[in-house]
PDB file of C-alpha atoms and ligand atoms in Angstrom:
ATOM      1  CA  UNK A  72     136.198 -40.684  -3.985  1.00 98.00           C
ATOM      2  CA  UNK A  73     136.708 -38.618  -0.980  1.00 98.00           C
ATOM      3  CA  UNK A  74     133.811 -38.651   2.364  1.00 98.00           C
ATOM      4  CA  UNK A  75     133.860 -36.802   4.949  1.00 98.00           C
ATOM      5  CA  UNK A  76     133.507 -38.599   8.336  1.00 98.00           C
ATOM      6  CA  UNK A  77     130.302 -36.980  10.242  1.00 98.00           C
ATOM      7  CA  UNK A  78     128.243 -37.835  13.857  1.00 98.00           C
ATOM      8  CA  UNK A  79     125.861 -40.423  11.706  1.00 97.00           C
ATOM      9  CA  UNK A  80     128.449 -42.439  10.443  1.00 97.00           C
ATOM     10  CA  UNK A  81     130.380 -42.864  13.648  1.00 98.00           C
ATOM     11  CA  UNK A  82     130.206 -45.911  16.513  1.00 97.00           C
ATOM     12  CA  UNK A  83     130.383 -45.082  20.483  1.00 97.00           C
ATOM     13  CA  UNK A  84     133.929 -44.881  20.200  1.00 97.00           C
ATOM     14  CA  UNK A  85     133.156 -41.952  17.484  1.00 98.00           C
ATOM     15  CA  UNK A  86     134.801 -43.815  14.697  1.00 98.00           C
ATOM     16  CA  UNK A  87     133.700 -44.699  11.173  1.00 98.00           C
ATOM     17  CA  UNK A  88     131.186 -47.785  11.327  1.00 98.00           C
ATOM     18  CA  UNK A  89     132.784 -50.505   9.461  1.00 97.00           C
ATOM     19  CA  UNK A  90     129.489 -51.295   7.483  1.00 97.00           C
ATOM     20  CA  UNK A  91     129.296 -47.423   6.005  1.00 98.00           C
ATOM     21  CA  UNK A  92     133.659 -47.975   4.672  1.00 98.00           C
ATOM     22  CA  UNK A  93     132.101 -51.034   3.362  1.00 98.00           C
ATOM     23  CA  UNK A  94     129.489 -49.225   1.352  1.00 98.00           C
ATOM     24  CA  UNK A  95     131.715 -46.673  -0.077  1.00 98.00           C
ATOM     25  CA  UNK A  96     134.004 -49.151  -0.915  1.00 98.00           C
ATOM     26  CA  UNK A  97     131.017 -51.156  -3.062  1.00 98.00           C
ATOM     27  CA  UNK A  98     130.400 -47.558  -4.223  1.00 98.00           C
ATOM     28  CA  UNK A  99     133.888 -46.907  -5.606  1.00 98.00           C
ATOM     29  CA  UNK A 100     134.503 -49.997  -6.706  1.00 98.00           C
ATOM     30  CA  UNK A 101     131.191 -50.325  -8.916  1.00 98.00           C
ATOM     31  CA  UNK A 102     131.752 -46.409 -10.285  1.00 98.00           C
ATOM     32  CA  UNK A 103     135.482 -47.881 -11.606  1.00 98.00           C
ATOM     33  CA  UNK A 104     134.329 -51.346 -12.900  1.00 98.00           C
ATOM     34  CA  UNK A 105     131.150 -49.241 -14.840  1.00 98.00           C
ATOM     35  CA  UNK A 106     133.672 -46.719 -16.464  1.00 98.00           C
ATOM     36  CA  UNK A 107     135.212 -49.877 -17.640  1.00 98.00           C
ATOM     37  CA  UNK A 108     132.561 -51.846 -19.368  1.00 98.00           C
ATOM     38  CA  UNK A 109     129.408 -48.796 -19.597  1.00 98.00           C
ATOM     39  CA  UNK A 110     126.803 -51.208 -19.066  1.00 98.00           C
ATOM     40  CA  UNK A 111     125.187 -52.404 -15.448  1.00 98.00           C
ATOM     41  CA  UNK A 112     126.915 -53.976 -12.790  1.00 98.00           C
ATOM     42  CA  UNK A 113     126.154 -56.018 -10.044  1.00 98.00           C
ATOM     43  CA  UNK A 114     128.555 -56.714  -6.979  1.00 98.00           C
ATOM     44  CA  UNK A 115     129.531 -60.301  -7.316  1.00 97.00           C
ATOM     45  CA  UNK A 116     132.059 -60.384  -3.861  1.00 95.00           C
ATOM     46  CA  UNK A 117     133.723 -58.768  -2.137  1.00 94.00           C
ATOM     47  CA  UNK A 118     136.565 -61.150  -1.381  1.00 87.00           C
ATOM     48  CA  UNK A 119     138.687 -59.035   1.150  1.00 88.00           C
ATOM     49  CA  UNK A 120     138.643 -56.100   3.422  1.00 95.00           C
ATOM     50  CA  UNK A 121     140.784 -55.669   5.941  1.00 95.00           C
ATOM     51  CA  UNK A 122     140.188 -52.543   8.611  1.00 96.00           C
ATOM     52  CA  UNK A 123     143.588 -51.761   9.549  1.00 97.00           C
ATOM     53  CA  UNK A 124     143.420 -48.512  11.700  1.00 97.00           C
ATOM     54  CA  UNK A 125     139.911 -46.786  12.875  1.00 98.00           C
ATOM     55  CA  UNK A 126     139.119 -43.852  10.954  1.00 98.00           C
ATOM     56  CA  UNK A 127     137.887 -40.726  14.001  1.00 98.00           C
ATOM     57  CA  UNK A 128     134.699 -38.195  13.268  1.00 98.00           C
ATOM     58  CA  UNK A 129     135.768 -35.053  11.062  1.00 98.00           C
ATOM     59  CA  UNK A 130     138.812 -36.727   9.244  1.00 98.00           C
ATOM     60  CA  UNK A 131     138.164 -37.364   5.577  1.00 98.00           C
ATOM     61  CA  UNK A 132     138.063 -40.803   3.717  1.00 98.00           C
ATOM     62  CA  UNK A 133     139.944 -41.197   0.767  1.00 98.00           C
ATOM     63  CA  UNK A 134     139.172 -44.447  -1.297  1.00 98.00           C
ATOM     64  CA  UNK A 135     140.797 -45.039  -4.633  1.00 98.00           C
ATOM     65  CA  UNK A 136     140.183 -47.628  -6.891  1.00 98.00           C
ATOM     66  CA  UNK A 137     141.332 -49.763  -9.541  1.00 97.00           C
ATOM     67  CA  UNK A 138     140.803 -52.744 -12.205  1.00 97.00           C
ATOM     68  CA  UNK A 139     143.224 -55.402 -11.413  1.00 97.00           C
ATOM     69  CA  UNK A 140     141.749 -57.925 -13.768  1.00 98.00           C
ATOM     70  CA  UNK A 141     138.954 -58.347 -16.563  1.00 98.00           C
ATOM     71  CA  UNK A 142     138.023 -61.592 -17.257  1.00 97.00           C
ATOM     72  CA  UNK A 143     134.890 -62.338 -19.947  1.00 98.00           C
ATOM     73  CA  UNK A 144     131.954 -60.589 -18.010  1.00 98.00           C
ATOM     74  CA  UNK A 145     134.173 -60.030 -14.113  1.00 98.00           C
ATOM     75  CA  UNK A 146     136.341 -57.303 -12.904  1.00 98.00           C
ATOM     76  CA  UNK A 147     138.430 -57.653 -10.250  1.00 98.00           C
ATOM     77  CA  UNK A 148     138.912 -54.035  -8.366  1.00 98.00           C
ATOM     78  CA  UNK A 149     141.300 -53.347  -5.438  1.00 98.00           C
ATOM     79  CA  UNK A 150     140.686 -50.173  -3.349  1.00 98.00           C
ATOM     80  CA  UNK A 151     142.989 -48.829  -1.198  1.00 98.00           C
ATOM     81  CA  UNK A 152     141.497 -46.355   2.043  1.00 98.00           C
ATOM     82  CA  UNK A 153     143.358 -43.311   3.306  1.00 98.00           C
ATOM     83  CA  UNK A 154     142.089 -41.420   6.489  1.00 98.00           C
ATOM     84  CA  UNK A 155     143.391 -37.898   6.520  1.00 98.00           C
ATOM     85  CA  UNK A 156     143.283 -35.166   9.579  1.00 98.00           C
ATOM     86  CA  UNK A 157     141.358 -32.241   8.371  1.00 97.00           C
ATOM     87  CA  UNK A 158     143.731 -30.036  10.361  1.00 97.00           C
ATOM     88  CA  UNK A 159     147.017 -31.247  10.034  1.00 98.00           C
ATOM     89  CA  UNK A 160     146.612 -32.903   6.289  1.00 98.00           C
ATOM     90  CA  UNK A 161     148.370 -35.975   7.451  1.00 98.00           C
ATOM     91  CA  UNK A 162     147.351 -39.584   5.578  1.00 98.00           C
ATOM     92  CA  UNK A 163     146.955 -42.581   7.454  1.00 98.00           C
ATOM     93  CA  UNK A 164     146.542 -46.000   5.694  1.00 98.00           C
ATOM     94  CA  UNK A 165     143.021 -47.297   6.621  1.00 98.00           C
ATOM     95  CA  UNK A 166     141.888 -50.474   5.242  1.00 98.00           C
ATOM     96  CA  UNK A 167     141.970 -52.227   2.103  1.00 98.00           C
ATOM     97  CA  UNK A 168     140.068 -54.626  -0.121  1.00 98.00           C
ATOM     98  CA  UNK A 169     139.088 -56.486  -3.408  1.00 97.00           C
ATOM     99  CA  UNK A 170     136.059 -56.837  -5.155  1.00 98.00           C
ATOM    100  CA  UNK A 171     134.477 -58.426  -8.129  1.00 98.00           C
ATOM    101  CA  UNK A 172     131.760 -56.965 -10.756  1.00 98.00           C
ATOM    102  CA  UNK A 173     129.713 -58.776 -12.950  1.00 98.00           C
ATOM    103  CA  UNK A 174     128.763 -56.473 -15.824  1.00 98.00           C
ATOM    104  CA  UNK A 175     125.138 -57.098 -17.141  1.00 98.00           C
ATOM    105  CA  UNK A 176     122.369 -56.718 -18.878  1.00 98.00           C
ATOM    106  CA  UNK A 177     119.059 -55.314 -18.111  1.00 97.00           C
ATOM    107  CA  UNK A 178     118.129 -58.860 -17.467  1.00 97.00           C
ATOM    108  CA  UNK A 179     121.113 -58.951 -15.316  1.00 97.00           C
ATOM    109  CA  UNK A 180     122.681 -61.635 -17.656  1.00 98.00           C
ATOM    110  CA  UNK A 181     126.486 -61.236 -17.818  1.00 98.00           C
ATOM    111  CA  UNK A 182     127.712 -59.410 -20.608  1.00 98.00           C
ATOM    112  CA  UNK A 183     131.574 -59.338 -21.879  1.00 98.00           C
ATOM    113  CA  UNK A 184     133.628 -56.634 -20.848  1.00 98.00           C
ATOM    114  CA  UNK A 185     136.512 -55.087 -22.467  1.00 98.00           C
ATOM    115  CA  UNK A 186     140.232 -56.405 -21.985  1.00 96.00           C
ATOM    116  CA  UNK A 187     142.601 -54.979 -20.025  1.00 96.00           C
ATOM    117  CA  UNK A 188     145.881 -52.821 -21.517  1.00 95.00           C
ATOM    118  CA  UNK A 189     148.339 -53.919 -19.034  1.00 96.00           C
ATOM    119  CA  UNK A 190     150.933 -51.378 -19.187  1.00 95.00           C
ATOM    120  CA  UNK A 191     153.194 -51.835 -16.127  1.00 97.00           C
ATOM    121  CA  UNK A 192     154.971 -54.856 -14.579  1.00 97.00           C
ATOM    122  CA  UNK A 193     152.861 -53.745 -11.351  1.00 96.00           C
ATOM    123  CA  UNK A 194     149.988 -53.379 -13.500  1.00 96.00           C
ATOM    124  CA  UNK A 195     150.998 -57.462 -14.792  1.00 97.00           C
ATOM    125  CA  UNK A 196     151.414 -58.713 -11.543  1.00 97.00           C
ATOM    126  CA  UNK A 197     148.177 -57.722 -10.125  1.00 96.00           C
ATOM    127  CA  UNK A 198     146.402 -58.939 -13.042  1.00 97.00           C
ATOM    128  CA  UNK A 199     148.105 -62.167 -12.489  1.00 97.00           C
ATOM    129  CA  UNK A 200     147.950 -62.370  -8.807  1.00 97.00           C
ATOM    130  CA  UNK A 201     144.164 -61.776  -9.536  1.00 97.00           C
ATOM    131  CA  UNK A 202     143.806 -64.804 -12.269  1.00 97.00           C
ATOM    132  CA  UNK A 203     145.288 -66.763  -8.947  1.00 96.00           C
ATOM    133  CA  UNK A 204     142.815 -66.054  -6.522  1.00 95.00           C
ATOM    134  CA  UNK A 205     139.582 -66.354  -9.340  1.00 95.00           C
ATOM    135  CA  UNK A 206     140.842 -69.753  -9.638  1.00 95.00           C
ATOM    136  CA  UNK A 207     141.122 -70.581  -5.891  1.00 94.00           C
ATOM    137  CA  UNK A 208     137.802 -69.176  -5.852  1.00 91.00           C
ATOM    138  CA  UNK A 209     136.439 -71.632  -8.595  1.00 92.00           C
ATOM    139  CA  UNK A 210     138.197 -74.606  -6.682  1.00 93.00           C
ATOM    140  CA  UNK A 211     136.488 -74.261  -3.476  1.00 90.00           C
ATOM    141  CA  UNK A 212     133.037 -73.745  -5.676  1.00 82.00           C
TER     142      UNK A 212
HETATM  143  C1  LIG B 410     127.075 -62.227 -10.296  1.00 92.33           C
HETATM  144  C2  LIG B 410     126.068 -62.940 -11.201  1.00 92.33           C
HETATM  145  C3  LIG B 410     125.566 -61.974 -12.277  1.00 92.33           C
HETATM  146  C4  LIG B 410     126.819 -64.101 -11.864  1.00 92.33           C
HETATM  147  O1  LIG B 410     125.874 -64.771 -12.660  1.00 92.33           O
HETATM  148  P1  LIG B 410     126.106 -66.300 -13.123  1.00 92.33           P
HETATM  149  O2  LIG B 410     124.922 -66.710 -13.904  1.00 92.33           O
HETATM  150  O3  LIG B 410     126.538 -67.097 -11.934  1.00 92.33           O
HETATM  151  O4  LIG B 410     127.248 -66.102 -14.155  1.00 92.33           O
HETATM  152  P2  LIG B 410     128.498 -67.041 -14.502  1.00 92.33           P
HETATM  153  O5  LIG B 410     128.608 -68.255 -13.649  1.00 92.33           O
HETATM  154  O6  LIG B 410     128.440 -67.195 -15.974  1.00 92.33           O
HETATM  155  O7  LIG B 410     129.712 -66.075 -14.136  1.00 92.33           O
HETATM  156  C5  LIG B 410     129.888 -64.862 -14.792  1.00 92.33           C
HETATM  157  C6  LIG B 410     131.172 -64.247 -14.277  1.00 92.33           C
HETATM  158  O8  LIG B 410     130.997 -63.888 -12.911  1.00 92.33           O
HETATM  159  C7  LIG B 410     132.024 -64.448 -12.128  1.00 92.33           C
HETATM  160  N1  LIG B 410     131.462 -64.761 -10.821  1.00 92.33           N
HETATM  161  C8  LIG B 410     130.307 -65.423 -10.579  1.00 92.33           C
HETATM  162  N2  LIG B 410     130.109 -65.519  -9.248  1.00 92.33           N
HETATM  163  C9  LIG B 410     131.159 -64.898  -8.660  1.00 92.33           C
HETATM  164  C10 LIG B 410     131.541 -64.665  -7.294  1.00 92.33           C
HETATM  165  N3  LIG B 410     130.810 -65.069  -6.254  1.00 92.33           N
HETATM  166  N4  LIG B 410     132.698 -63.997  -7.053  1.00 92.33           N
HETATM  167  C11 LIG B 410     133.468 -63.551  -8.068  1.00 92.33           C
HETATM  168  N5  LIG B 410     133.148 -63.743  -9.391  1.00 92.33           N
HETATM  169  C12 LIG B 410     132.017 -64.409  -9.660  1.00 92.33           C
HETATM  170  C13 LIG B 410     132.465 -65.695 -12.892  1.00 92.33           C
HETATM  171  O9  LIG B 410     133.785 -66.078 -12.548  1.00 92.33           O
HETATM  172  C14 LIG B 410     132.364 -65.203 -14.315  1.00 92.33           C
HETATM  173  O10 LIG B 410     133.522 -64.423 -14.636  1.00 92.33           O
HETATM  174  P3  LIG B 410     134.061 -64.337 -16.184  1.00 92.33           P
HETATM  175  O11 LIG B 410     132.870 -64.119 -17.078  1.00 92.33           O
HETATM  176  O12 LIG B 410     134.960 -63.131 -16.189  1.00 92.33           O
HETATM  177  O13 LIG B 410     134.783 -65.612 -16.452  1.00 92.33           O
HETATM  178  C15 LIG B 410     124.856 -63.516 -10.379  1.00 92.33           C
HETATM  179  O14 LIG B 410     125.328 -64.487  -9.468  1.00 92.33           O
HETATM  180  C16 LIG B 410     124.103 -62.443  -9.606  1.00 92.33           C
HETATM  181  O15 LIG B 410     123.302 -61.713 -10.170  1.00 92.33           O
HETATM  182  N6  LIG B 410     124.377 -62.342  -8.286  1.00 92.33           N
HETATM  183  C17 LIG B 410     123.702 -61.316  -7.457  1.00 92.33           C
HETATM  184  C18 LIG B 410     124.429 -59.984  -7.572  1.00 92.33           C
HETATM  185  C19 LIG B 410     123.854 -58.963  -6.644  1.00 92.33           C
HETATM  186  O16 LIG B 410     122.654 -58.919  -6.431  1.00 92.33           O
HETATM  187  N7  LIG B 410     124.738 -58.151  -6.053  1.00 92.33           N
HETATM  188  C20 LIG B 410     124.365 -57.215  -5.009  1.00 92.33           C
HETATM  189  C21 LIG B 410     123.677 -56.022  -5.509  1.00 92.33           C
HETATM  190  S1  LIG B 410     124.566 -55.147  -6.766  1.00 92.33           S
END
């Protein structure tokens, strides 16, 4: 998903406001967990974002997203944020984070969602390293 960085969306030090990254990273996150399952989602957490470098007015925002885990009704996505100068074309890493969707139905019940083909070791060890922190998560609940 690719924004474009404009006066609204900008703080006094005409950068992007943190809260409108963290809506289009909800919004990328829930278009790749739907095109997983097809049904409704709802944002369960969003368990880490980290702003690493501010993102000016006019430079684009590049967010790209993908499943890291499915569990029986979750989905783990990780999105990774690229800032890019409109003028030069260079790519600046720009924050980072993980999320987790709940497919449902219309009576926002979870549903099941459909495995994961893990097809690389990267692709493995993210599942895994996601398995990890769903469990930490259930230990501190
Ligand atoms: C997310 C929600 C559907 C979970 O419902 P629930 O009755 O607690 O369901 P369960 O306890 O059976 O958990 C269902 C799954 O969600 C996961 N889950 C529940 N709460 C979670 C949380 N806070 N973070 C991450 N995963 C969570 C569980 O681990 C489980 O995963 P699994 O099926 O893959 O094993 C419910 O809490 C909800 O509707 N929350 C509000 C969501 C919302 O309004 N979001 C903002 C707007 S989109």
């Amino acid at each position: 998903m690719t924004q474009l960085v404009l006066p609204n969306d900008t703080n006094i030090l005409n950068n992007l406001l943190g809260g409108t990254l963290m809506h289009w990273i909800d919004l990328v996150g829930a278009m790749v967990a739907n095109r997983h399952c097809r049904t409704p989602i709802v944002t369960a957490s969003m368990e880490r974002i980290n702003f690493l470098n501010p993102i000016p007015l006019g430079h684009l925002v590049l967010l790209k997203a993908k499943i890291q885990y499915a569990g029986k009704s979750s989905m783990e996505v990780g999105v990774e944020v690229y800032s890019e100068d409109t003028l030069t074309g260079e790519q600046s890493r720009a924050s980072n984070a993980i999320l987790t969707y709940v497919a449902v139905d219309l009576k926002g019940n979870p549903v099941p969602v459909p495995k994961l083909i893990l097809s690389t070791e990267e692709e493995k060890a993210s599942y895994n390293e996601a398995i990890k922190r769903k469990q930490e998560r259930l230990a501190r609940s």
